Structure formats: structure tokens, C-alpha cells
XYZ file of C-alpha atoms in Angstrom:
91
model
C -11.043 4.157 -7.987
C -12.255 2.129 -10.912
C -10.783 2.579 -14.298
C -7.377 3.831 -13.224
C -4.299 2.576 -14.981
C -2.218 0.310 -12.745
C 1.360 -0.420 -13.763
C 2.753 -3.871 -12.929
C 6.550 -4.132 -12.844
C 8.130 -6.562 -15.229
C 11.354 -7.078 -13.280
C 12.278 -7.003 -9.647
C 14.974 -4.421 -8.805
C 16.292 -3.267 -5.472
C 13.466 -0.772 -4.853
C 10.750 -3.343 -5.585
C 12.536 -5.899 -3.411
C 12.579 -3.223 -0.655
C 8.804 -2.758 -1.054
C 8.191 -6.490 -0.890
C 10.263 -6.670 2.301
C 8.343 -3.728 3.763
C 5.147 -5.501 2.965
C 6.224 -8.638 4.906
C 7.107 -6.439 7.923
C 4.464 -3.773 8.006
C 1.922 -4.691 5.334
C -1.357 -6.516 5.137
C -3.442 -8.039 2.353
C -7.239 -8.118 2.783
C -9.794 -9.620 0.439
C -13.568 -9.761 0.833
C -15.236 -11.998 -1.709
C -18.698 -10.728 -0.857
C -17.986 -7.206 -2.128
C -14.910 -7.811 -4.409
C -12.732 -5.747 -2.104
C -8.963 -6.116 -2.538
C -6.840 -4.015 -0.181
C -3.173 -3.570 0.525
C -2.419 -1.704 3.745
C 0.555 -0.561 5.738
C 0.513 0.653 9.336
C 3.071 2.701 11.180
C 3.595 4.881 14.247
C 2.062 8.349 13.696
C 4.688 10.165 15.708
C 7.801 8.352 14.596
C 7.189 6.856 11.099
C 5.573 9.499 8.990
C 8.675 9.795 6.733
C 8.796 5.961 6.395
C 5.110 5.862 5.444
C 5.646 8.558 2.809
C 8.613 6.504 1.520
C 6.267 3.504 1.141
C 3.785 5.643 -0.718
C 6.501 6.959 -3.059
C 7.583 3.400 -3.839
C 3.978 2.401 -4.574
C 3.497 5.388 -6.876
C 6.780 4.679 -8.688
C 6.212 0.926 -9.166
C 2.438 0.758 -9.607
C 1.415 4.281 -10.716
C -1.193 4.657 -7.969
C -1.690 6.978 -5.052
C -2.506 5.565 -1.614
C -5.039 6.907 0.839
C -3.789 8.123 4.205
C -5.580 7.720 7.513
C -4.280 9.083 10.815
C -5.571 7.720 14.124
C -4.283 10.140 16.790
C -5.867 8.312 19.727
C -4.106 5.106 18.686
C -0.951 6.913 17.505
C -1.137 5.063 14.156
C -0.812 5.956 10.509
C -2.430 3.781 7.829
C -1.780 3.683 4.103
C -4.239 1.824 1.851
C -4.766 1.102 -1.782
C -7.577 -0.936 -3.265
C -6.490 -2.833 -6.365
C -7.163 -6.385 -7.477
C -4.235 -6.170 -9.959
C -1.711 -5.223 -7.296
C -3.203 -7.602 -4.761
C -2.656 -10.526 -7.166
C 0.801 -9.333 -8.259
């Protein structure tokens, strides 16, 4: 989604600290220089962590003003959240 407005927080509060901790536990950063792809992803259990994944998405929307894409992999019982943003990646 090019051209969208990304908000970068100016201060760390408890909610942002929680999101940073979540990222260390369940998150991933991916960058491909060949196609300028910057991704932030979170993976969880499809059967047990849907509420948790929605909590992560709500934190992202609150702190960065972006919506995340959802992917469900039933055969692997996994739930994936992804956002592509160079600004957030470098934050």
C-alpha cells in the first residue's frame, strides 16, 4: 500500500513496550533489497491465539495507523499477520 500515512510514535509507553516485547517473542523482520520489500510479520496458533493476534493488530493500528493483512494456514494450524512498511521496519 504505497502512499498511506504511517504514524511513528514519539514516546515509548506501556502499550508500545508490550508491542516491542511481542515482536521479540513472536515477530519477524524481513527485508529484500532486490525488490525493496520491508515486512514485519507475527505468527501464532490458529486455534488458540486468534484473540492474541487481533490484540497485536489493534496495537499496530493504534501506534502506527496501519492495518495488517491476515493469512490463515489451516493445514499448518497457523495464523500470520503482516504489514509492509519501510518506515515501521526502520523504526
